[in-house]
Amino acid sequence: MRYNSCWLFGVISFVLLSLTSRAQTISISGEVTKPLTLQAAELKAMPHTDVMATDRDGKERKYSGIPLVDLLKQAGATLGADLRGENLTKYVIVKAVDGYEVLYALPEIDPEFATRTIILADSVDGAPLAKGVGPYRMVVPGEKKPARWIREVKSIDVRFAK
Ligand SMILES: Nc1nc2c(c(=O)[nH]1)N[C@H]1C(S)=C(S)[C@@H](COP(=O)(O)O)O[C@H]1N2
Ligand SMILES: [Mo]
């Protein structure tokens, strides 16, 4: 009997772990006034924007996600009217679970400068991103190669270039 409940506990733990292992938080740190860690539920509740983008396979897809500018605003980054002077030398480093990192300059993210919206995508064509891609991936519309479409995003860090 004791052996049986042990076995059952193991199975239940495994099932629960498998179900929750994709839950990933996003932390925002560095040159911001309110460093924060956003939970999956908070990210889900934030306003989403759709972006049509062409994948490497040439197919047009509808990505949905949170504009990166909104995440940075929530953390208190210098954007909008504050994006001037020395703040124009700030950049954003996004890190992934596998250690891959990419950089965007703040003006690439701020809609007062940029003509396109970088999003932290959480779905493609209405479905959650695949394992190894999501739960969150940056989508940078308009670029000729997707090297900055960083998969499995885990953190966002704002820094000064000097
Ligand atoms: N986390 C992570 N994201 C990544 C990479 C990576 O190695 N790790 N490679 C990048 C590169 S170089 C390319 S070309 C695209 C490939 O995207 P795809 O797998 O959707 O075709 O992912 C980008 N995002
Ligand atoms: Mo690439």
Short mmCIF file of N, CA and C and ligand atoms in Angstrom, two decimals:
data_model
loop_
_atom_site.label_atom_id
_atom_site.label_comp_id
_atom_site.label_asym_id
_atom_site.label_seq_id
_atom_site.Cartn_x
_atom_site.Cartn_y
_atom_site.Cartn_z
N MET A 1 0.83 -1.21 0.00
CA MET A 1 0.00 0.00 0.00
C MET A 1 0.87 1.26 0.00
N ARG A 2 1.88 1.23 0.92
CA ARG A 2 2.77 2.39 0.98
C ARG A 2 3.53 2.52 -0.35
N TYR A 3 3.96 1.40 -0.89
CA TYR A 3 4.66 1.39 -2.16
C TYR A 3 3.78 1.99 -3.25
N ASN A 4 2.48 1.62 -3.24
CA ASN A 4 1.55 2.12 -4.26
C ASN A 4 1.38 3.63 -4.20
N SER A 5 1.26 4.20 -3.00
CA SER A 5 1.02 5.64 -2.92
C SER A 5 2.28 6.41 -3.33
N CYS A 6 3.43 5.81 -3.06
CA CYS A 6 4.68 6.42 -3.51
C CYS A 6 4.69 6.54 -5.03
N TRP A 7 4.33 5.48 -5.67
CA TRP A 7 4.31 5.39 -7.13
C TRP A 7 3.33 6.42 -7.70
N LEU A 8 2.15 6.49 -7.06
CA LEU A 8 1.12 7.44 -7.50
C LEU A 8 1.62 8.88 -7.36
N PHE A 9 2.26 9.14 -6.23
CA PHE A 9 2.80 10.48 -5.99
C PHE A 9 3.80 10.85 -7.09
N GLY A 10 4.63 9.89 -7.44
CA GLY A 10 5.61 10.11 -8.50
C GLY A 10 4.95 10.46 -9.82
N VAL A 11 3.92 9.72 -10.16
CA VAL A 11 3.22 9.94 -11.43
C VAL A 11 2.56 11.32 -11.44
N ILE A 12 1.89 11.64 -10.33
CA ILE A 12 1.20 12.95 -10.24
C ILE A 12 2.22 14.07 -10.34
N SER A 13 3.35 13.95 -9.64
CA SER A 13 4.38 14.99 -9.70
C SER A 13 4.89 15.16 -11.12
N PHE A 14 5.11 14.05 -11.79
CA PHE A 14 5.62 14.11 -13.15
C PHE A 14 4.64 14.83 -14.07
N VAL A 15 3.35 14.49 -13.94
CA VAL A 15 2.32 15.11 -14.78
C VAL A 15 2.25 16.61 -14.51
N LEU A 16 2.25 16.98 -13.22
CA LEU A 16 2.17 18.40 -12.87
C LEU A 16 3.39 19.16 -13.37
N LEU A 17 4.57 18.57 -13.21
CA LEU A 17 5.80 19.21 -13.68
C LEU A 17 5.79 19.40 -15.19
N SER A 18 5.32 18.38 -15.90
CA SER A 18 5.28 18.49 -17.36
C SER A 18 4.33 19.59 -17.80
N LEU A 19 3.21 19.70 -17.07
CA LEU A 19 2.21 20.71 -17.44
C LEU A 19 2.72 22.11 -17.16
N THR A 20 3.52 22.28 -16.11
CA THR A 20 3.91 23.63 -15.70
C THR A 20 5.31 24.01 -16.19
N SER A 21 6.04 23.07 -16.79
CA SER A 21 7.43 23.36 -17.11
C SER A 21 7.58 24.47 -18.14
N ARG A 22 6.55 24.74 -18.93
CA ARG A 22 6.64 25.81 -19.93
C ARG A 22 6.39 27.19 -19.34
N ALA A 23 5.90 27.22 -18.09
CA ALA A 23 5.66 28.51 -17.46
C ALA A 23 7.00 29.22 -17.31
N GLN A 24 7.10 30.41 -17.83
CA GLN A 24 8.37 31.13 -17.84
C GLN A 24 8.06 32.57 -17.44
N THR A 25 8.88 33.11 -16.55
CA THR A 25 8.70 34.50 -16.18
C THR A 25 9.65 35.35 -17.01
N ILE A 26 9.36 36.63 -17.09
CA ILE A 26 10.21 37.57 -17.81
C ILE A 26 10.66 38.63 -16.81
N SER A 27 11.96 38.75 -16.60
CA SER A 27 12.43 39.79 -15.69
C SER A 27 13.04 40.94 -16.48
N ILE A 28 12.79 42.14 -15.96
CA ILE A 28 13.29 43.36 -16.61
C ILE A 28 14.15 44.10 -15.58
N SER A 29 15.40 44.40 -15.98
CA SER A 29 16.34 44.96 -15.01
C SER A 29 17.23 46.01 -15.66
N GLY A 30 18.14 46.55 -14.88
CA GLY A 30 19.13 47.50 -15.39
C GLY A 30 18.71 48.93 -15.20
N GLU A 31 18.87 49.73 -16.26
CA GLU A 31 18.58 51.17 -16.20
C GLU A 31 17.08 51.44 -16.28
N VAL A 32 16.37 50.97 -15.25
CA VAL A 32 14.92 51.19 -15.14
C VAL A 32 14.62 51.60 -13.70
N THR A 33 13.53 52.32 -13.50
CA THR A 33 13.22 52.77 -12.14
C THR A 33 12.52 51.69 -11.32
N LYS A 34 11.85 50.74 -12.00
CA LYS A 34 11.13 49.67 -11.29
C LYS A 34 11.47 48.30 -11.87
N PRO A 35 12.62 47.74 -11.50
CA PRO A 35 12.94 46.39 -11.99
C PRO A 35 11.82 45.44 -11.58
N LEU A 36 11.44 44.52 -12.45
CA LEU A 36 10.31 43.65 -12.12
C LEU A 36 10.41 42.31 -12.81
N THR A 37 9.66 41.37 -12.26
CA THR A 37 9.53 40.06 -12.89
C THR A 37 8.07 39.82 -13.17
N LEU A 38 7.75 39.60 -14.43
CA LEU A 38 6.36 39.40 -14.82
C LEU A 38 6.04 37.91 -14.91
N GLN A 39 4.97 37.53 -14.24
CA GLN A 39 4.50 36.14 -14.27
C GLN A 39 3.68 35.91 -15.54
N ALA A 40 3.51 34.64 -15.88
CA ALA A 40 2.75 34.29 -17.08
C ALA A 40 1.36 34.94 -17.08
N ALA A 41 0.68 34.92 -15.92
CA ALA A 41 -0.68 35.47 -15.86
C ALA A 41 -0.69 36.98 -16.10
N GLU A 42 0.35 37.66 -15.61
CA GLU A 42 0.43 39.12 -15.82
C GLU A 42 0.68 39.42 -17.29
N LEU A 43 1.56 38.64 -17.90
CA LEU A 43 1.86 38.86 -19.32
C LEU A 43 0.63 38.60 -20.18
N LYS A 44 -0.10 37.56 -19.81
CA LYS A 44 -1.31 37.21 -20.56
C LYS A 44 -2.34 38.34 -20.50
N ALA A 45 -2.38 39.04 -19.35
CA ALA A 45 -3.39 40.08 -19.13
C ALA A 45 -3.03 41.41 -19.79
N MET A 46 -1.79 41.57 -20.21
CA MET A 46 -1.38 42.84 -20.83
C MET A 46 -1.95 42.95 -22.24
N PRO A 47 -2.21 44.20 -22.70
CA PRO A 47 -2.73 44.37 -24.06
C PRO A 47 -1.78 43.79 -25.10
N HIS A 48 -2.36 43.07 -26.05
CA HIS A 48 -1.59 42.42 -27.10
C HIS A 48 -1.76 43.15 -28.43
N THR A 49 -0.73 43.05 -29.24
CA THR A 49 -0.74 43.63 -30.59
C THR A 49 -0.43 42.52 -31.58
N ASP A 50 -1.11 42.55 -32.72
CA ASP A 50 -0.84 41.57 -33.77
C ASP A 50 0.19 42.13 -34.74
N VAL A 51 1.05 41.25 -35.18
CA VAL A 51 2.07 41.62 -36.14
C VAL A 51 2.09 40.55 -37.23
N MET A 52 1.95 40.97 -38.49
CA MET A 52 2.08 40.02 -39.59
C MET A 52 3.56 39.97 -39.94
N ALA A 53 4.10 38.78 -39.99
CA ALA A 53 5.53 38.66 -40.29
C ALA A 53 5.75 37.39 -41.11
N THR A 54 6.74 37.46 -41.96
CA THR A 54 7.04 36.31 -42.81
C THR A 54 8.12 35.46 -42.15
N ASP A 55 7.81 34.20 -41.93
CA ASP A 55 8.76 33.27 -41.34
C ASP A 55 9.85 32.91 -42.34
N ARG A 56 10.87 32.21 -41.86
CA ARG A 56 11.97 31.81 -42.73
C ARG A 56 11.50 30.89 -43.84
N ASP A 57 10.40 30.15 -43.57
CA ASP A 57 9.85 29.27 -44.61
C ASP A 57 9.07 30.05 -45.67
N GLY A 58 9.03 31.39 -45.54
CA GLY A 58 8.37 32.23 -46.54
C GLY A 58 6.88 32.42 -46.32
N LYS A 59 6.32 31.75 -45.31
CA LYS A 59 4.88 31.85 -45.06
C LYS A 59 4.58 33.06 -44.17
N GLU A 60 3.52 33.77 -44.51
CA GLU A 60 3.09 34.90 -43.69
C GLU A 60 2.28 34.40 -42.49
N ARG A 61 2.65 34.88 -41.31
CA ARG A 61 1.98 34.42 -40.09
C ARG A 61 1.56 35.61 -39.25
N LYS A 62 0.53 35.37 -38.41
CA LYS A 62 0.08 36.42 -37.50
C LYS A 62 0.59 36.12 -36.10
N TYR A 63 1.58 36.89 -35.69
CA TYR A 63 2.08 36.78 -34.32
C TYR A 63 1.31 37.73 -33.43
N SER A 64 1.04 37.30 -32.22
CA SER A 64 0.40 38.17 -31.24
C SER A 64 1.28 38.25 -30.01
N GLY A 65 1.40 39.45 -29.45
CA GLY A 65 2.25 39.58 -28.26
C GLY A 65 2.18 40.98 -27.68
N ILE A 66 2.98 41.16 -26.65
CA ILE A 66 3.01 42.43 -25.93
C ILE A 66 4.09 43.30 -26.55
N PRO A 67 3.74 44.54 -26.95
CA PRO A 67 4.79 45.41 -27.49
C PRO A 67 5.92 45.57 -26.47
N LEU A 68 7.15 45.40 -26.92
CA LEU A 68 8.30 45.53 -26.02
C LEU A 68 8.30 46.88 -25.32
N VAL A 69 7.82 47.90 -26.03
CA VAL A 69 7.79 49.25 -25.42
C VAL A 69 6.92 49.26 -24.16
N ASP A 70 5.83 48.50 -24.16
CA ASP A 70 4.93 48.48 -23.00
C ASP A 70 5.58 47.79 -21.81
N LEU A 71 6.34 46.72 -22.08
CA LEU A 71 7.05 46.03 -20.99
C LEU A 71 8.08 46.97 -20.37
N LEU A 72 8.81 47.69 -21.23
CA LEU A 72 9.84 48.59 -20.73
C LEU A 72 9.25 49.79 -20.00
N LYS A 73 8.10 50.26 -20.48
CA LYS A 73 7.44 51.38 -19.80
C LYS A 73 7.01 50.97 -18.40
N GLN A 74 6.49 49.74 -18.29
CA GLN A 74 6.05 49.25 -16.99
C GLN A 74 7.21 49.20 -15.98
N ALA A 75 8.41 48.93 -16.50
CA ALA A 75 9.59 48.87 -15.63
C ALA A 75 10.21 50.25 -15.42
N GLY A 76 9.68 51.25 -16.12
CA GLY A 76 10.18 52.60 -15.93
C GLY A 76 11.44 52.91 -16.71
N ALA A 77 11.50 52.47 -17.98
CA ALA A 77 12.63 52.83 -18.84
C ALA A 77 12.39 54.22 -19.43
N THR A 78 13.47 54.87 -19.85
CA THR A 78 13.36 56.22 -20.43
C THR A 78 12.89 56.11 -21.88
N LEU A 79 11.59 56.33 -22.08
CA LEU A 79 11.01 56.25 -23.42
C LEU A 79 10.14 57.49 -23.64
N GLY A 80 9.63 57.63 -24.86
CA GLY A 80 8.77 58.77 -25.15
C GLY A 80 9.53 60.08 -24.96
N ALA A 81 8.93 61.01 -24.20
CA ALA A 81 9.54 62.33 -24.02
C ALA A 81 10.92 62.24 -23.35
N ASP A 82 11.16 61.16 -22.60
CA ASP A 82 12.45 61.00 -21.90
C ASP A 82 13.54 60.41 -22.79
N LEU A 83 13.17 59.98 -24.00
CA LEU A 83 14.19 59.37 -24.86
C LEU A 83 14.88 60.45 -25.68
N ARG A 84 15.81 61.10 -25.00
CA ARG A 84 16.60 62.17 -25.64
C ARG A 84 17.90 62.31 -24.86
N GLY A 85 18.81 63.14 -25.38
CA GLY A 85 20.10 63.35 -24.71
C GLY A 85 20.84 62.05 -24.51
N GLU A 86 21.45 61.90 -23.34
CA GLU A 86 22.27 60.69 -23.09
C GLU A 86 21.44 59.41 -23.08
N ASN A 87 20.12 59.54 -22.88
CA ASN A 87 19.29 58.33 -22.89
C ASN A 87 19.26 57.66 -24.27
N LEU A 88 19.66 58.43 -25.29
CA LEU A 88 19.74 57.85 -26.64
C LEU A 88 20.93 56.91 -26.79
N THR A 89 21.76 56.81 -25.77
CA THR A 89 22.87 55.84 -25.82
C THR A 89 22.55 54.58 -25.02
N LYS A 90 21.29 54.41 -24.65
CA LYS A 90 20.90 53.18 -23.95
C LYS A 90 20.48 52.10 -24.94
N TYR A 91 20.70 50.86 -24.53
CA TYR A 91 20.31 49.73 -25.36
C TYR A 91 19.69 48.64 -24.49
N VAL A 92 19.08 47.71 -25.15
CA VAL A 92 18.37 46.62 -24.47
C VAL A 92 19.00 45.29 -24.88
N ILE A 93 19.38 44.50 -23.90
CA ILE A 93 19.88 43.14 -24.15
C ILE A 93 18.79 42.16 -23.74
N VAL A 94 18.39 41.31 -24.67
CA VAL A 94 17.40 40.27 -24.37
C VAL A 94 18.13 38.94 -24.31
N LYS A 95 17.87 38.18 -23.23
CA LYS A 95 18.54 36.89 -23.05
C LYS A 95 17.55 35.74 -23.12
N ALA A 96 18.04 34.62 -23.65
CA ALA A 96 17.21 33.42 -23.77
C ALA A 96 17.74 32.31 -22.87
N VAL A 97 16.90 31.32 -22.70
CA VAL A 97 17.23 30.17 -21.86
C VAL A 97 18.53 29.48 -22.32
N ASP A 98 18.79 29.45 -23.63
CA ASP A 98 19.99 28.76 -24.14
C ASP A 98 21.23 29.63 -24.14
N GLY A 99 21.12 30.86 -23.57
CA GLY A 99 22.29 31.74 -23.51
C GLY A 99 22.42 32.69 -24.69
N TYR A 100 21.59 32.50 -25.70
CA TYR A 100 21.58 33.41 -26.86
C TYR A 100 21.15 34.80 -26.39
N GLU A 101 21.75 35.83 -26.95
CA GLU A 101 21.43 37.20 -26.57
C GLU A 101 21.32 38.05 -27.82
N VAL A 102 20.42 39.01 -27.79
CA VAL A 102 20.35 39.99 -28.88
C VAL A 102 20.20 41.39 -28.30
N LEU A 103 20.53 42.38 -29.10
CA LEU A 103 20.50 43.78 -28.66
C LEU A 103 19.58 44.61 -29.57
N TYR A 104 18.81 45.48 -28.93
CA TYR A 104 18.07 46.50 -29.67
C TYR A 104 18.43 47.85 -29.04
N ALA A 105 18.51 48.90 -29.84
CA ALA A 105 18.68 50.25 -29.30
C ALA A 105 17.29 50.77 -28.89
N LEU A 106 17.23 51.59 -27.86
CA LEU A 106 15.92 52.08 -27.41
C LEU A 106 15.09 52.71 -28.53
N PRO A 107 15.69 53.53 -29.43
CA PRO A 107 14.85 54.12 -30.48
C PRO A 107 14.22 53.09 -31.43
N GLU A 108 14.79 51.90 -31.52
CA GLU A 108 14.17 50.84 -32.34
C GLU A 108 12.87 50.36 -31.72
N ILE A 109 12.71 50.64 -30.43
CA ILE A 109 11.58 50.11 -29.66
C ILE A 109 10.50 51.16 -29.45
N ASP A 110 10.92 52.43 -29.44
CA ASP A 110 10.01 53.53 -29.12
C ASP A 110 9.20 53.95 -30.36
N PRO A 111 7.86 53.94 -30.26
CA PRO A 111 7.05 54.27 -31.45
C PRO A 111 7.20 55.72 -31.92
N GLU A 112 7.81 56.59 -31.11
CA GLU A 112 8.06 57.95 -31.59
C GLU A 112 9.22 57.97 -32.59
N PHE A 113 10.01 56.89 -32.61
CA PHE A 113 11.10 56.76 -33.56
C PHE A 113 10.81 55.68 -34.61
N ALA A 114 10.40 54.51 -34.11
CA ALA A 114 10.34 53.32 -34.96
C ALA A 114 9.05 53.28 -35.78
N THR A 115 9.15 52.73 -36.98
CA THR A 115 7.96 52.58 -37.83
C THR A 115 7.34 51.20 -37.64
N ARG A 116 8.05 50.30 -36.93
CA ARG A 116 7.53 48.94 -36.73
C ARG A 116 7.55 48.60 -35.24
N THR A 117 6.70 47.65 -34.87
CA THR A 117 6.54 47.33 -33.46
C THR A 117 7.18 45.99 -33.13
N ILE A 118 8.20 46.02 -32.29
CA ILE A 118 8.80 44.78 -31.79
C ILE A 118 7.90 44.24 -30.69
N ILE A 119 7.52 42.97 -30.81
CA ILE A 119 6.65 42.39 -29.77
C ILE A 119 7.31 41.18 -29.11
N LEU A 120 6.90 40.97 -27.85
CA LEU A 120 7.23 39.72 -27.15
C LEU A 120 6.04 38.81 -27.46
N ALA A 121 6.21 37.99 -28.49
CA ALA A 121 5.08 37.18 -28.98
C ALA A 121 4.84 35.99 -28.06
N ASP A 122 3.55 35.68 -27.85
CA ASP A 122 3.21 34.46 -27.10
C ASP A 122 2.29 33.54 -27.91
N SER A 123 1.94 33.96 -29.14
CA SER A 123 1.19 33.03 -29.98
C SER A 123 1.44 33.33 -31.46
N VAL A 124 1.23 32.30 -32.27
CA VAL A 124 1.36 32.45 -33.72
C VAL A 124 0.14 31.80 -34.36
N ASP A 125 -0.53 32.55 -35.22
CA ASP A 125 -1.77 32.08 -35.85
C ASP A 125 -2.73 31.51 -34.81
N GLY A 126 -2.79 32.15 -33.65
CA GLY A 126 -3.76 31.78 -32.61
C GLY A 126 -3.34 30.65 -31.69
N ALA A 127 -2.19 30.05 -31.92
CA ALA A 127 -1.76 28.93 -31.08
C ALA A 127 -0.51 29.32 -30.28
N PRO A 128 -0.36 28.76 -29.08
CA PRO A 128 0.85 29.05 -28.29
C PRO A 128 2.10 28.67 -29.08
N LEU A 129 3.20 29.35 -28.82
CA LEU A 129 4.44 29.03 -29.51
C LEU A 129 4.92 27.64 -29.11
N ALA A 130 5.57 26.97 -30.03
CA ALA A 130 6.02 25.59 -29.81
C ALA A 130 7.10 25.53 -28.74
N LYS A 131 7.25 24.36 -28.17
CA LYS A 131 8.33 24.10 -27.24
C LYS A 131 9.66 24.37 -27.94
N GLY A 132 10.57 25.02 -27.26
CA GLY A 132 11.84 25.36 -27.89
C GLY A 132 11.80 26.69 -28.62
N VAL A 133 10.60 27.24 -28.78
CA VAL A 133 10.43 28.55 -29.41
C VAL A 133 9.88 29.53 -28.36
N GLY A 134 8.81 29.10 -27.70
CA GLY A 134 8.17 29.91 -26.67
C GLY A 134 8.55 29.44 -25.28
N PRO A 135 7.77 29.83 -24.27
CA PRO A 135 6.49 30.51 -24.43
C PRO A 135 6.57 31.94 -24.98
N TYR A 136 7.78 32.55 -24.97
CA TYR A 136 7.88 33.92 -25.46
C TYR A 136 9.04 34.05 -26.44
N ARG A 137 8.76 34.73 -27.54
CA ARG A 137 9.78 34.97 -28.55
C ARG A 137 9.64 36.40 -29.06
N MET A 138 10.75 37.10 -29.24
CA MET A 138 10.69 38.42 -29.85
C MET A 138 10.42 38.27 -31.34
N VAL A 139 9.53 39.13 -31.84
CA VAL A 139 9.30 39.20 -33.28
C VAL A 139 9.61 40.63 -33.70
N VAL A 140 10.54 40.75 -34.64
CA VAL A 140 11.00 42.05 -35.11
C VAL A 140 10.59 42.17 -36.57
N PRO A 141 9.46 42.84 -36.84
CA PRO A 141 8.98 42.89 -38.23
C PRO A 141 9.94 43.67 -39.12
N GLY A 142 9.96 43.30 -40.37
CA GLY A 142 10.68 44.08 -41.37
C GLY A 142 12.14 43.75 -41.55
N GLU A 143 12.70 42.86 -40.75
CA GLU A 143 14.11 42.55 -40.92
C GLU A 143 14.28 41.45 -41.97
N LYS A 144 15.42 41.47 -42.67
CA LYS A 144 15.61 40.52 -43.76
C LYS A 144 16.01 39.14 -43.27
N LYS A 145 16.58 39.05 -42.03
CA LYS A 145 16.84 37.73 -41.45
C LYS A 145 16.39 37.73 -39.99
N PRO A 146 15.94 36.59 -39.50
CA PRO A 146 15.29 36.56 -38.19
C PRO A 146 16.24 36.32 -37.01
N ALA A 147 17.50 36.73 -37.16
CA ALA A 147 18.49 36.43 -36.12
C ALA A 147 18.15 37.11 -34.79
N ARG A 148 17.39 38.22 -34.84
CA ARG A 148 17.01 38.89 -33.58
C ARG A 148 15.62 38.46 -33.11
N TRP A 149 15.04 37.48 -33.75
CA TRP A 149 13.78 36.90 -33.26
C TRP A 149 14.14 35.88 -32.18
N ILE A 150 14.59 36.36 -31.07
CA ILE A 150 15.14 35.48 -30.04
C ILE A 150 14.03 34.61 -29.41
N ARG A 151 14.30 33.30 -29.41
CA ARG A 151 13.34 32.33 -28.86
C ARG A 151 13.55 32.17 -27.36
N GLU A 152 12.57 31.60 -26.69
CA GLU A 152 12.66 31.25 -25.26
C GLU A 152 13.25 32.39 -24.42
N VAL A 153 12.65 33.57 -24.59
CA VAL A 153 13.13 34.76 -23.87
C VAL A 153 12.95 34.58 -22.36
N LYS A 154 13.99 34.96 -21.61
CA LYS A 154 13.84 34.92 -20.15
C LYS A 154 14.08 36.26 -19.47
N SER A 155 14.87 37.16 -20.07
CA SER A 155 15.11 38.44 -19.40
C SER A 155 15.42 39.56 -20.37
N ILE A 156 15.19 40.76 -19.88
CA ILE A 156 15.38 41.98 -20.65
C ILE A 156 16.15 42.95 -19.76
N ASP A 157 17.30 43.43 -20.26
CA ASP A 157 18.17 44.26 -19.45
C ASP A 157 18.46 45.57 -20.20
N VAL A 158 18.23 46.70 -19.55
CA VAL A 158 18.51 48.00 -20.17
C VAL A 158 19.87 48.48 -19.66
N ARG A 159 20.72 48.92 -20.57
CA ARG A 159 22.07 49.36 -20.16
C ARG A 159 22.47 50.64 -20.89
N PHE A 160 23.45 51.30 -20.31
CA PHE A 160 24.08 52.45 -20.94
C PHE A 160 25.25 51.98 -21.79
N ALA A 161 25.43 52.55 -22.96
CA ALA A 161 26.53 52.13 -23.82
C ALA A 161 27.85 52.77 -23.41
N LYS A 162 27.86 53.45 -22.29
CA LYS A 162 29.14 54.06 -21.83
C LYS A 162 29.23 54.00 -20.33
N1 LIG B 1 17.14 31.50 -28.16
C1 LIG B 1 17.58 31.54 -29.41
N2 LIG B 1 16.91 32.28 -30.32
C2 LIG B 1 17.32 32.34 -31.59
C3 LIG B 1 18.49 31.68 -32.01
C4 LIG B 1 19.19 30.91 -31.04
O1 LIG B 1 20.22 30.27 -31.29
N3 LIG B 1 18.69 30.86 -29.76
N4 LIG B 1 18.92 31.77 -33.33
C5 LIG B 1 18.47 32.95 -34.07
C6 LIG B 1 18.75 32.85 -35.48
S1 LIG B 1 20.35 33.11 -35.93
C7 LIG B 1 17.77 32.66 -36.40
S2 LIG B 1 18.12 32.70 -38.06
C8 LIG B 1 16.37 32.41 -36.00
C9 LIG B 1 15.81 31.16 -36.63
O2 LIG B 1 14.47 31.10 -36.33
P1 LIG B 1 13.60 29.84 -36.69
O3 LIG B 1 14.12 28.71 -35.88
O4 LIG B 1 12.18 30.20 -36.31
O5 LIG B 1 13.74 29.62 -38.15
O6 LIG B 1 16.21 32.31 -34.60
C10 LIG B 1 16.97 33.22 -33.87
N5 LIG B 1 16.61 33.10 -32.49
MO MO B 2 20.42 32.72 -38.21
#
